[in-house]
Each structure stands twice: as C-alpha cells, then as structure tokens.
PDB file of C-alpha atoms in Angstrom:
ATOM      1  CA  MET A   1      46.821   5.083 -44.590  1.00  0.00           C
ATOM      2  CA  VAL A   2      49.584   7.213 -46.126  1.00  0.00           C
ATOM      3  CA  ARG A   3      51.741   5.827 -48.930  1.00  0.00           C
ATOM      4  CA  PRO A   4      55.275   7.081 -48.269  1.00  0.00           C
ATOM      5  CA  CYS A   5      57.279   9.273 -50.604  1.00  0.00           C
ATOM      6  CA  ARG A   6      60.494   9.853 -48.651  1.00  0.00           C
ATOM      7  CA  PHE A   7      60.345   7.197 -45.941  1.00  0.00           C
ATOM      8  CA  ALA A   8      63.587   7.021 -43.973  1.00  0.00           C
ATOM      9  CA  TYR A   9      65.194   6.636 -40.577  1.00  0.00           C
ATOM     10  CA  ASN A  10      64.142   9.798 -38.743  1.00  0.00           C
ATOM     11  CA  GLU A  11      66.974  11.232 -36.647  1.00  0.00           C
ATOM     12  CA  GLN A  12      64.544  13.506 -34.779  1.00  0.00           C
ATOM     13  CA  THR A  13      62.434  10.640 -33.456  1.00  0.00           C
ATOM     14  CA  ALA A  14      65.302   8.203 -32.853  1.00  0.00           C
ATOM     15  CA  VAL A  15      66.352  10.094 -29.708  1.00  0.00           C
ATOM     16  CA  ASN A  16      63.574   8.389 -27.722  1.00  0.00           C
ATOM     17  CA  ASN A  17      62.369   5.540 -29.945  1.00  0.00           C
ATOM     18  CA  ALA A  18      64.387   2.457 -29.019  1.00  0.00           C
ATOM     19  CA  PHE A  19      62.598   0.434 -31.710  1.00  0.00           C
ATOM     20  CA  GLN A  20      64.298   2.341 -34.547  1.00  0.00           C
ATOM     21  CA  LEU A  21      67.458   0.851 -36.036  1.00  0.00           C
ATOM     22  CA  LYS A  22      69.704   2.522 -38.605  1.00  0.00           C
ATOM     23  CA  SER A  23      70.839   0.345 -41.497  1.00  0.00           C
ATOM     24  CA  ASP A  24      73.589   0.679 -44.083  1.00  0.00           C
ATOM     25  CA  GLN A  25      71.065   0.503 -46.914  1.00  0.00           C
ATOM     26  CA  GLN A  26      70.882   3.574 -49.146  1.00  0.00           C
ATOM     27  CA  ALA A  27      67.908   5.906 -48.584  1.00  0.00           C
ATOM     28  CA  GLU A  28      66.478   5.172 -52.027  1.00  0.00           C
ATOM     29  CA  GLY A  29      66.496   1.453 -51.326  1.00  0.00           C
ATOM     30  CA  VAL A  30      64.766   1.924 -47.966  1.00  0.00           C
ATOM     31  CA  GLN A  31      62.045   4.032 -49.606  1.00  0.00           C
ATOM     32  CA  GLN A  32      61.489   1.544 -52.439  1.00  0.00           C
ATOM     33  CA  GLN A  33      61.247  -1.405 -50.072  1.00  0.00           C
ATOM     34  CA  ALA A  34      58.899   0.502 -47.740  1.00  0.00           C
ATOM     35  CA  VAL A  35      56.562   1.225 -50.659  1.00  0.00           C
ATOM     36  CA  ARG A  36      56.515  -2.451 -51.619  1.00  0.00           C
ATOM     37  CA  GLU A  37      55.689  -3.443 -48.055  1.00  0.00           C
ATOM     38  CA  PHE A  38      53.034  -0.724 -47.801  1.00  0.00           C
ATOM     39  CA  ASP A  39      51.288  -1.708 -51.037  1.00  0.00           C
ATOM     40  CA  ALA A  40      51.225  -5.375 -50.052  1.00  0.00           C
ATOM     41  CA  PHE A  41      49.783  -4.457 -46.658  1.00  0.00           C
ATOM     42  CA  VAL A  42      46.994  -2.362 -48.196  1.00  0.00           C
ATOM     43  CA  GLN A  43      46.144  -5.173 -50.631  1.00  0.00           C
ATOM     44  CA  LEU A  44      46.026  -7.690 -47.777  1.00  0.00           C
ATOM     45  CA  LEU A  45      43.564  -5.502 -45.867  1.00  0.00           C
ATOM     46  CA  ARG A  46      41.367  -4.989 -48.922  1.00  0.00           C
ATOM     47  CA  ASP A  47      41.440  -8.716 -49.699  1.00  0.00           C
ATOM     48  CA  ASN A  48      39.984  -9.229 -46.210  1.00  0.00           C
ATOM     49  CA  GLY A  49      37.162  -6.766 -46.761  1.00  0.00           C
ATOM     50  CA  VAL A  50      38.654  -3.753 -44.983  1.00  0.00           C
ATOM     51  CA  THR A  51      37.870  -0.345 -46.462  1.00  0.00           C
ATOM     52  CA  VAL A  52      41.186   1.492 -46.879  1.00  0.00           C
ATOM     53  CA  ASP A  53      41.576   5.116 -47.956  1.00  0.00           C
ATOM     54  CA  VAL A  54      45.149   5.591 -49.235  1.00  0.00           C
ATOM     55  CA  LEU A  55      46.689   9.061 -49.422  1.00  0.00           C
ATOM     56  CA  GLN A  56      49.913   9.626 -51.366  1.00  0.00           C
ATOM     57  CA  ASP A  57      52.602  11.599 -49.536  1.00  0.00           C
ATOM     58  CA  THR A  58      54.430  14.382 -51.399  1.00  0.00           C
ATOM     59  CA  PRO A  59      58.192  14.996 -51.672  1.00  0.00           C
ATOM     60  CA  GLU A  60      58.071  18.413 -50.040  1.00  0.00           C
ATOM     61  CA  PRO A  61      58.136  19.160 -47.274  1.00  0.00           C
ATOM     62  CA  SER A  62      60.043  16.033 -46.288  1.00  0.00           C
ATOM     63  CA  THR A  63      58.056  13.900 -43.842  1.00  0.00           C
ATOM     64  CA  PRO A  64      59.935  10.616 -43.299  1.00  0.00           C
ATOM     65  CA  ASP A  65      57.333   9.281 -40.837  1.00  0.00           C
ATOM     66  CA  SER A  66      54.179  10.142 -42.790  1.00  0.00           C
ATOM     67  CA  ILE A  67      53.510   6.408 -43.053  1.00  0.00           C
ATOM     68  CA  PHE A  68      52.354   6.582 -39.385  1.00  0.00           C
ATOM     69  CA  PRO A  69      49.322   8.948 -39.605  1.00  0.00           C
ATOM     70  CA  ASN A  70      47.657   7.819 -36.369  1.00  0.00           C
ATOM     71  CA  ASN A  71      49.896  10.125 -34.313  1.00  0.00           C
ATOM     72  CA  CYS A  72      48.625  13.339 -35.934  1.00  0.00           C
ATOM     73  CA  PHE A  73      44.888  13.005 -35.455  1.00  0.00           C
ATOM     74  CA  SER A  74      42.030  10.895 -34.179  1.00  0.00           C
ATOM     75  CA  THR A  75      38.333  10.886 -35.043  1.00  0.00           C
ATOM     76  CA  HIS A  76      35.326  10.556 -32.739  1.00  0.00           C
ATOM     77  CA  GLY A  77      32.034  10.737 -34.605  1.00  0.00           C
ATOM     78  CA  ASP A  78      31.696  14.377 -35.594  1.00  0.00           C
ATOM     79  CA  THR A  79      34.830  15.442 -33.681  1.00  0.00           C
ATOM     80  CA  LEU A  80      38.360  15.655 -35.064  1.00  0.00           C
ATOM     81  CA  VAL A  81      41.321  15.911 -32.662  1.00  0.00           C
ATOM     82  CA  LEU A  82      44.716  17.314 -33.694  1.00  0.00           C
ATOM     83  CA  TYR A  83      47.718  16.404 -31.558  1.00  0.00           C
ATOM     84  CA  PRO A  84      51.013  18.030 -30.498  1.00  0.00           C
ATOM     85  CA  MET A  85      54.006  16.142 -31.889  1.00  0.00           C
ATOM     86  CA  PHE A  86      57.479  15.739 -30.384  1.00  0.00           C
ATOM     87  CA  ALA A  87      59.562  15.929 -33.590  1.00  0.00           C
ATOM     88  CA  PRO A  88      59.389  19.186 -35.579  1.00  0.00           C
ATOM     89  CA  ASN A  89      59.477  17.356 -38.915  1.00  0.00           C
ATOM     90  CA  ARG A  90      56.499  15.249 -37.858  1.00  0.00           C
ATOM     91  CA  ARG A  91      54.377  18.364 -37.261  1.00  0.00           C
ATOM     92  CA  LEU A  92      54.487  18.944 -41.002  1.00  0.00           C
ATOM     93  CA  GLU A  93      52.375  15.818 -41.497  1.00  0.00           C
ATOM     94  CA  ARG A  94      49.272  17.524 -40.111  1.00  0.00           C
ATOM     95  CA  ALA A  95      49.224  20.175 -42.840  1.00  0.00           C
ATOM     96  CA  LYS A  96      49.384  17.484 -45.512  1.00  0.00           C
ATOM     97  CA  LEU A  97      46.471  15.568 -43.984  1.00  0.00           C
ATOM     98  CA  MET A  98      44.171  18.530 -43.296  1.00  0.00           C
ATOM     99  CA  PRO A  99      42.739  18.956 -46.831  1.00  0.00           C
ATOM    100  CA  HIS A 100      41.573  15.345 -46.773  1.00  0.00           C
ATOM    101  CA  LEU A 101      40.218  15.536 -43.208  1.00  0.00           C
ATOM    102  CA  GLN A 102      38.328  18.730 -43.998  1.00  0.00           C
ATOM    103  CA  GLN A 103      36.461  16.864 -46.724  1.00  0.00           C
ATOM    104  CA  LEU A 104      34.921  14.678 -44.014  1.00  0.00           C
ATOM    105  CA  HIS A 105      33.169  17.762 -42.569  1.00  0.00           C
ATOM    106  CA  PHE A 106      33.714  17.367 -38.848  1.00  0.00           C
ATOM    107  CA  GLU A 107      31.472  19.617 -36.784  1.00  0.00           C
ATOM    108  CA  LYS A 108      34.024  20.103 -33.998  1.00  0.00           C
ATOM    109  CA  VAL A 109      37.825  20.282 -33.970  1.00  0.00           C
ATOM    110  CA  VAL A 110      39.780  19.846 -30.730  1.00  0.00           C
ATOM    111  CA  ASP A 111      43.165  21.401 -31.474  1.00  0.00           C
ATOM    112  CA  LEU A 112      45.843  20.529 -28.914  1.00  0.00           C
ATOM    113  CA  THR A 113      48.796  21.623 -31.039  1.00  0.00           C
ATOM    114  CA  HIS A 114      49.338  24.773 -28.937  1.00  0.00           C
ATOM    115  CA  TRP A 115      51.012  22.538 -26.335  1.00  0.00           C
ATOM    116  CA  GLU A 116      54.018  22.219 -28.669  1.00  0.00           C
ATOM    117  CA  ALA A 117      55.087  25.743 -27.667  1.00  0.00           C
ATOM    118  CA  GLN A 118      55.432  24.476 -24.081  1.00  0.00           C
ATOM    119  CA  GLY A 119      57.386  21.388 -25.108  1.00  0.00           C
ATOM    120  CA  LYS A 120      54.571  19.038 -24.091  1.00  0.00           C
ATOM    121  CA  PHE A 121      53.096  16.391 -26.346  1.00  0.00           C
ATOM    122  CA  LEU A 122      50.417  13.766 -26.837  1.00  0.00           C
ATOM    123  CA  GLU A 123      50.883  11.775 -30.033  1.00  0.00           C
ATOM    124  CA  GLY A 124      47.412  10.598 -30.934  1.00  0.00           C
ATOM    125  CA  THR A 125      46.606   6.912 -30.716  1.00  0.00           C
ATOM    126  CA  GLY A 126      50.291   6.218 -30.277  1.00  0.00           C
ATOM    127  CA  SER A 127      50.194   7.893 -26.867  1.00  0.00           C
ATOM    128  CA  LEU A 128      46.570   6.912 -26.221  1.00  0.00           C
ATOM    129  CA  VAL A 129      45.127   3.419 -26.253  1.00  0.00           C
ATOM    130  CA  LEU A 130      41.396   4.040 -26.139  1.00  0.00           C
ATOM    131  CA  ASP A 131      38.575   2.041 -24.666  1.00  0.00           C
ATOM    132  CA  ARG A 132      35.892   3.809 -26.675  1.00  0.00           C
ATOM    133  CA  ARG A 133      33.142   1.656 -25.194  1.00  0.00           C
ATOM    134  CA  GLN A 134      33.826   2.726 -21.604  1.00  0.00           C
ATOM    135  CA  ARG A 135      35.478   6.052 -22.539  1.00  0.00           C
ATOM    136  CA  ILE A 136      38.774   5.294 -20.803  1.00  0.00           C
ATOM    137  CA  ALA A 137      42.165   6.349 -22.172  1.00  0.00           C
ATOM    138  CA  TYR A 138      45.308   4.408 -21.219  1.00  0.00           C
ATOM    139  CA  ALA A 139      48.607   6.264 -21.511  1.00  0.00           C
ATOM    140  CA  CYS A 140      52.218   5.355 -20.763  1.00  0.00           C
ATOM    141  CA  ARG A 141      54.133   8.478 -19.686  1.00  0.00           C
ATOM    142  CA  SER A 142      57.090   9.394 -21.881  1.00  0.00           C
ATOM    143  CA  ALA A 143      58.761  12.301 -23.647  1.00  0.00           C
ATOM    144  CA  ARG A 144      55.906  12.072 -26.147  1.00  0.00           C
ATOM    145  CA  THR A 145      53.072  11.611 -23.660  1.00  0.00           C
ATOM    146  CA  HIS A 146      52.660  14.364 -21.052  1.00  0.00           C
ATOM    147  CA  GLU A 147      49.948  14.036 -18.434  1.00  0.00           C
ATOM    148  CA  GLU A 148      49.012  17.732 -18.570  1.00  0.00           C
ATOM    149  CA  VAL A 149      48.034  17.341 -22.223  1.00  0.00           C
ATOM    150  CA  LEU A 150      46.322  14.038 -21.469  1.00  0.00           C
ATOM    151  CA  LYS A 151      44.207  15.735 -18.806  1.00  0.00           C
ATOM    152  CA  ASP A 152      43.279  18.518 -21.233  1.00  0.00           C
ATOM    153  CA  TRP A 153      42.306  15.927 -23.874  1.00  0.00           C
ATOM    154  CA  ALA A 154      40.232  13.882 -21.405  1.00  0.00           C
ATOM    155  CA  GLU A 155      38.308  16.916 -20.137  1.00  0.00           C
ATOM    156  CA  GLN A 156      37.437  18.055 -23.642  1.00  0.00           C
ATOM    157  CA  MET A 157      36.544  14.561 -24.851  1.00  0.00           C
ATOM    158  CA  GLY A 158      34.598  13.382 -21.799  1.00  0.00           C
ATOM    159  CA  TYR A 159      36.958  10.508 -20.986  1.00  0.00           C
ATOM    160  CA  THR A 160      38.590   9.281 -17.820  1.00  0.00           C
ATOM    161  CA  TYR A 161      42.207   8.185 -18.063  1.00  0.00           C
ATOM    162  CA  PHE A 162      44.817   5.983 -16.438  1.00  0.00           C
ATOM    163  CA  ALA A 163      48.433   7.131 -16.790  1.00  0.00           C
ATOM    164  CA  PHE A 164      51.249   4.781 -15.830  1.00  0.00           C
ATOM    165  CA  ASN A 165      54.984   4.278 -16.264  1.00  0.00           C
ATOM    166  CA  GLY A 166      56.391   1.654 -18.622  1.00  0.00           C
ATOM    167  CA  GLU A 167      60.048   0.805 -19.206  1.00  0.00           C
ATOM    168  CA  ASP A 168      62.134  -1.564 -21.312  1.00  0.00           C
ATOM    169  CA  GLU A 169      64.995  -3.730 -20.037  1.00  0.00           C
ATOM    170  CA  GLN A 170      67.372  -0.751 -19.995  1.00  0.00           C
ATOM    171  CA  GLY A 171      64.998   1.393 -17.979  1.00  0.00           C
ATOM    172  CA  MET A 172      64.071   3.514 -21.008  1.00  0.00           C
ATOM    173  CA  PRO A 173      60.455   4.763 -21.064  1.00  0.00           C
ATOM    174  CA  ILE A 174      58.264   3.062 -23.652  1.00  0.00           C
ATOM    175  CA  TYR A 175      57.917   5.820 -26.248  1.00  0.00           C
ATOM    176  CA  HIS A 176      54.317   5.027 -27.257  1.00  0.00           C
ATOM    177  CA  THR A 177      51.607   3.206 -25.333  1.00  0.00           C
ATOM    178  CA  ASN A 178      50.469   1.364 -28.447  1.00  0.00           C
ATOM    179  CA  VAL A 179      53.690  -0.640 -28.718  1.00  0.00           C
ATOM    180  CA  MET A 180      53.057  -2.252 -25.333  1.00  0.00           C
ATOM    181  CA  MET A 181      49.273  -2.743 -25.362  1.00  0.00           C
ATOM    182  CA  HIS A 182      46.281  -3.233 -27.632  1.00  0.00           C
ATOM    183  CA  LEU A 183      42.563  -3.151 -26.887  1.00  0.00           C
ATOM    184  CA  GLY A 184      39.957  -4.975 -28.939  1.00  0.00           C
ATOM    185  CA  GLN A 185      36.275  -5.423 -28.260  1.00  0.00           C
ATOM    186  CA  ASP A 186      36.704  -8.538 -26.122  1.00  0.00           C
ATOM    187  CA  MET A 187      40.462  -8.919 -25.750  1.00  0.00           C
ATOM    188  CA  ALA A 188      43.499  -6.994 -24.553  1.00  0.00           C
ATOM    189  CA  MET A 189      47.176  -7.610 -25.299  1.00  0.00           C
ATOM    190  CA  VAL A 190      49.505  -5.996 -22.769  1.00  0.00           C
ATOM    191  CA  CYS A 191      53.130  -6.147 -21.662  1.00  0.00           C
ATOM    192  CA  LEU A 192      52.630  -5.955 -17.900  1.00  0.00           C
ATOM    193  CA  GLU A 193      56.302  -6.836 -17.495  1.00  0.00           C
ATOM    194  CA  ALA A 194      57.125  -3.301 -18.654  1.00  0.00           C
ATOM    195  CA  VAL A 195      55.162  -1.767 -15.758  1.00  0.00           C
ATOM    196  CA  LYS A 196      57.636  -2.007 -12.870  1.00  0.00           C
ATOM    197  CA  ASP A 197      55.431  -0.408 -10.215  1.00  0.00           C
ATOM    198  CA  GLU A 198      53.367  -3.225  -8.677  1.00  0.00           C
ATOM    199  CA  GLU A 199      50.387  -1.038  -7.820  1.00  0.00           C
ATOM    200  CA  GLN A 200      50.223   0.443 -11.316  1.00  0.00           C
ATOM    201  CA  ARG A 201      50.663  -3.014 -12.857  1.00  0.00           C
ATOM    202  CA  ASN A 202      47.822  -4.538 -10.807  1.00  0.00           C
ATOM    203  CA  THR A 203      45.523  -1.580 -11.435  1.00  0.00           C
ATOM    204  CA  LEU A 204      46.143  -1.724 -15.179  1.00  0.00           C
ATOM    205  CA  LYS A 205      45.366  -5.440 -15.326  1.00  0.00           C
ATOM    206  CA  GLN A 206      42.237  -5.073 -13.208  1.00  0.00           C
ATOM    207  CA  MET A 207      40.925  -2.183 -15.293  1.00  0.00           C
ATOM    208  CA  LEU A 208      41.376  -4.197 -18.476  1.00  0.00           C
ATOM    209  CA  GLN A 209      39.613  -7.182 -16.920  1.00  0.00           C
ATOM    210  CA  TRP A 210      36.776  -5.007 -15.621  1.00  0.00           C
ATOM    211  CA  GLY A 211      36.194  -4.046 -19.233  1.00  0.00           C
ATOM    212  CA  TYR A 212      35.050  -7.668 -19.768  1.00  0.00           C
ATOM    213  CA  ARG A 213      38.178  -8.457 -21.725  1.00  0.00           C
ATOM    214  CA  ASP A 214      40.350 -11.521 -22.024  1.00  0.00           C
ATOM    215  CA  VAL A 215      43.762 -10.122 -20.970  1.00  0.00           C
ATOM    216  CA  ILE A 216      46.618 -11.795 -22.855  1.00  0.00           C
ATOM    217  CA  GLU A 217      50.045 -10.924 -21.465  1.00  0.00           C
ATOM    218  CA  ILE A 218      53.090 -10.545 -23.701  1.00  0.00           C
ATOM    219  CA  THR A 219      56.752 -10.442 -22.686  1.00  0.00           C
ATOM    220  CA  LEU A 220      59.230  -7.621 -23.143  1.00  0.00           C
ATOM    221  CA  GLU A 221      60.881  -9.648 -25.903  1.00  0.00           C
ATOM    222  CA  GLN A 222      57.549 -10.037 -27.692  1.00  0.00           C
ATOM    223  CA  MET A 223      56.914  -6.315 -27.250  1.00  0.00           C
ATOM    224  CA  HIS A 224      60.203  -5.593 -29.045  1.00  0.00           C
ATOM    225  CA  HIS A 225      58.825  -7.714 -31.896  1.00  0.00           C
ATOM    226  CA  PHE A 226      55.748  -5.411 -31.982  1.00  0.00           C
ATOM    227  CA  ALA A 227      53.383  -7.962 -30.437  1.00  0.00           C
ATOM    228  CA  GLY A 228      51.591  -5.096 -28.686  1.00  0.00           C
ATOM    229  CA  ASN A 229      51.222  -3.020 -31.841  1.00  0.00           C
ATOM    230  CA  MET A 230      47.975  -4.409 -33.247  1.00  0.00           C
ATOM    231  CA  LEU A 231      44.588  -3.080 -34.295  1.00  0.00           C
ATOM    232  CA  GLU A 232      41.198  -4.749 -34.455  1.00  0.00           C
ATOM    233  CA  VAL A 233      39.209  -3.712 -37.531  1.00  0.00           C
ATOM    234  CA  ASN A 234      36.059  -4.838 -39.323  1.00  0.00           C
ATOM    235  CA  GLY A 235      36.340  -7.069 -42.337  1.00  0.00           C
ATOM    236  CA  SER A 236      33.655  -8.453 -44.617  1.00  0.00           C
ATOM    237  CA  LEU A 237      30.265  -8.755 -42.915  1.00  0.00           C
ATOM    238  CA  HIS A 238      31.743  -6.960 -39.871  1.00  0.00           C
ATOM    239  CA  GLU A 239      33.997  -9.916 -39.099  1.00  0.00           C
ATOM    240  CA  PRO A 240      36.546  -8.830 -36.448  1.00  0.00           C
ATOM    241  CA  LEU A 241      40.106  -8.933 -37.750  1.00  0.00           C
ATOM    242  CA  LEU A 242      43.206  -8.490 -35.613  1.00  0.00           C
ATOM    243  CA  VAL A 243      45.843  -6.879 -37.826  1.00  0.00           C
ATOM    244  CA  MET A 244      49.514  -7.254 -36.914  1.00  0.00           C
ATOM    245  CA  SER A 245      52.895  -7.627 -38.566  1.00  0.00           C
ATOM    246  CA  THR A 246      54.452 -10.968 -39.419  1.00  0.00           C
ATOM    247  CA  THR A 247      57.236 -10.071 -36.974  1.00  0.00           C
ATOM    248  CA  ALA A 248      54.634  -9.849 -34.209  1.00  0.00           C
ATOM    249  CA  TYR A 249      52.809 -12.981 -35.334  1.00  0.00           C
ATOM    250  CA  ASP A 250      55.984 -15.068 -35.370  1.00  0.00           C
ATOM    251  CA  SER A 251      56.843 -13.967 -31.823  1.00  0.00           C
ATOM    252  CA  LEU A 252      53.589 -15.238 -30.313  1.00  0.00           C
ATOM    253  CA  MET A 253      53.238 -18.599 -28.591  1.00  0.00           C
ATOM    254  CA  VAL A 254      50.690 -21.163 -29.779  1.00  0.00           C
ATOM    255  CA  ARG A 255      48.642 -20.713 -26.598  1.00  0.00           C
ATOM    256  CA  GLN A 256      48.490 -16.955 -27.197  1.00  0.00           C
ATOM    257  CA  LEU A 257      47.426 -17.436 -30.800  1.00  0.00           C
ATOM    258  CA  MET A 258      44.704 -19.856 -29.723  1.00  0.00           C
ATOM    259  CA  ARG A 259      43.299 -17.286 -27.289  1.00  0.00           C
ATOM    260  CA  ILE A 260      43.333 -14.587 -29.965  1.00  0.00           C
ATOM    261  CA  ASP A 261      41.474 -16.929 -32.347  1.00  0.00           C
ATOM    262  CA  ARG A 262      38.534 -16.982 -29.930  1.00  0.00           C
ATOM    263  CA  HIS A 263      37.971 -13.292 -30.523  1.00  0.00           C
ATOM    264  CA  ALA A 264      39.186 -12.366 -34.013  1.00  0.00           C
ATOM    265  CA  LYS A 265      40.706 -13.650 -37.214  1.00  0.00           C
ATOM    266  CA  ILE A 266      44.430 -12.878 -37.377  1.00  0.00           C
ATOM    267  CA  VAL A 267      45.705 -10.987 -40.422  1.00  0.00           C
ATOM    268  CA  HIS A 268      49.448 -10.342 -40.588  1.00  0.00           C
ATOM    269  CA  CYS A 269      51.725  -8.541 -43.036  1.00  0.00           C
ATOM    270  CA  ASP A 270      55.487  -8.614 -43.585  1.00  0.00           C
ATOM    271  CA  ILE A 271      56.828  -5.064 -43.057  1.00  0.00           C
ATOM    272  CA  PRO A 272      60.412  -5.454 -41.708  1.00  0.00           C
ATOM    273  CA  THR A 273      61.859  -2.354 -43.404  1.00  0.00           C
ATOM    274  CA  ILE A 274      59.092  -0.125 -42.047  1.00  0.00           C
ATOM    275  CA  GLU A 275      59.475  -1.604 -38.574  1.00  0.00           C
ATOM    276  CA  THR A 276      63.267  -1.337 -38.504  1.00  0.00           C
ATOM    277  CA  ALA A 277      63.780   2.152 -39.911  1.00  0.00           C
ATOM    278  CA  GLY A 278      60.523   3.643 -38.646  1.00  0.00           C
ATOM    279  CA  GLY A 279      60.305   2.023 -35.222  1.00  0.00           C
ATOM    280  CA  GLY A 280      56.575   1.446 -35.677  1.00  0.00           C
ATOM    281  CA  SER A 281      54.480  -1.418 -36.943  1.00  0.00           C
ATOM    282  CA  ALA A 282      51.065  -2.354 -38.327  1.00  0.00           C
ATOM    283  CA  ARG A 283      48.910  -0.465 -35.862  1.00  0.00           C
ATOM    284  CA  CYS A 284      50.914   2.758 -36.332  1.00  0.00           C
ATOM    285  CA  MET A 285      50.203   2.656 -40.073  1.00  0.00           C
ATOM    286  CA  MET A 286      46.410   2.723 -39.685  1.00  0.00           C
ATOM    287  CA  ALA A 287      44.442   5.787 -38.631  1.00  0.00           C
ATOM    288  CA  GLU A 288      40.824   4.828 -37.998  1.00  0.00           C
ATOM    289  CA  ILE A 289      37.965   6.971 -39.275  1.00  0.00           C
ATOM    290  CA  PHE A 290      35.083   6.914 -36.763  1.00  0.00           C
ATOM    291  CA  LYS A 291      32.651   9.085 -38.681  1.00  0.00           C
ATOM    292  CA  ALA A 292      28.896   8.880 -39.017  1.00  0.00           C
ATOM    293  CA  PRO A 293      27.953   8.385 -42.696  1.00  0.00           C
TER     294      PRO A 293
END
C-alpha cells in the first residue's frame, strides 16, 4: 500500500472515470484527510492480522493517484508484470515502485508498458479480475482495457480470458473491471446489470458459477457505492477476510451480507475522501504480493 503525499483529484483520469467527483475543498485539506483515512485503513488491516507493507510516496514527481498501486503491477510467484497506464502522470508511479519491487528479486519480468506508445492500455488488477485458481482473467473493455494487450498478457502468463462490455446507466463504459466485480475463493460479487448484452451476461454468470463460487449479484446503484470493489485477503491463522469500504458495506442488503458471512469475515473502512476524489476504493488501494518466501 502507498501512503499518499500529494493525493488529489486527477484531471487526467477523470475523463473516463465516472466515480471521481471534484469538491470545493482545498488541495491541502484533501491530502490531509486522505492520509488520515489511509492510516486508519492500514491499522484496521493490521489489527485483523493482515501483513501490510506501506511505502511512502514522494512529493516529486507529482503522482496524485499513487494511493492505487494495483494498477501499475501484479505479482505471480516469481514473475512481476508491469502494465501500460492510460494517464501520463500515472505512468510515473511505476518508477517510484520499482526500487521496492526489485528488492523482492523476481526471476521474470513481463513488461507490457511498450503498448503505451500505441495508445493501448491494461491497468493491472483494475482492468483484470483474476481467477488464479483456474487461470482465467475477466476484463471489461474500456479506454483503459484494450483486448490486444489483454491477449498479449494472457499468452505470456498462460491464462485464458473472457472480455465483455459493461456500462453504467448513462451508457458509459465501466472504467475498471474491479469496480463491478470481485472474486474470492468461494464467492463472487458482480454487477450483471451493467452487462447489457444477454449472451455476455449469461456467459459471465455461468463461468463464475463453474468456478464453484456463490455468485452474489449487486445493482448498478450498489456498484456506484463501490460494492464491487473488494478484496479477499488472509488474516490471522489464514482466516479469510473480505475487505471493503464502509460506503460499500452500507449499500449492501442484509441478505447479501448474510451470504458473504458464509465465506469470509467482513472488514470495512471509512474512506470517503479517497473514494470521492480518487474514484477508487478499498480494493484499488491494495496491491497483493504473491511471492514465494
């Protein structure tokens, strides 16, 4: 997780992120509140037995979205993947993270950043929701998720993939797959309402069910409250925890919460400033390290 230094509303990402909202609050106030929310979130995770490695962002170069490190890279055992990013100021985040990632001594690096020169992108586990058990990648097409890059990634990583189209109420493409769906070990949260094409919608649901998962559907309204932006992590004694924001938690119905409780303990944090200005939520703030000790 990356502790922000100059967190702010990012004009470069707002062009296709409908979740971002600009406020009248001064930049310094937004940064200070984001840091408070971040620190409380990290403490909550640690209190629940989650191992968290916190990196401190630096003032220069300015990276207003550094708090969302999962878009820059992903880890797969001894393989590190670097991703092409839509916003030029987000590409600067990779250089800041590399010294730390190099200390983990990955044997192989899959570098997809050359796609940026062609104006094609794949933003890490924002664009990709991964079924690591069955080696399937789910991806919602958007200006930040191009199928040509997805195909390149899948071939190099030995995955199959399912690409589909997702839209909000205004017909705008969902900017990242991980705001509309989440995969845990035994459960999936997905906004099927966003998938207008009936064949794609049915295929997506069937594929999730074939993965022996309990598929919990969320509405478009719940999606806008980040109810799809969750991550299952290990807590103390490898207890499964489903981490989400308080905004997401409050949007869920009792019956949905009861179904989640069958599979994982819910842990939620209050991060409204980060969600509003950044257009991302709890899952976006956590970049998993899958690395053999």
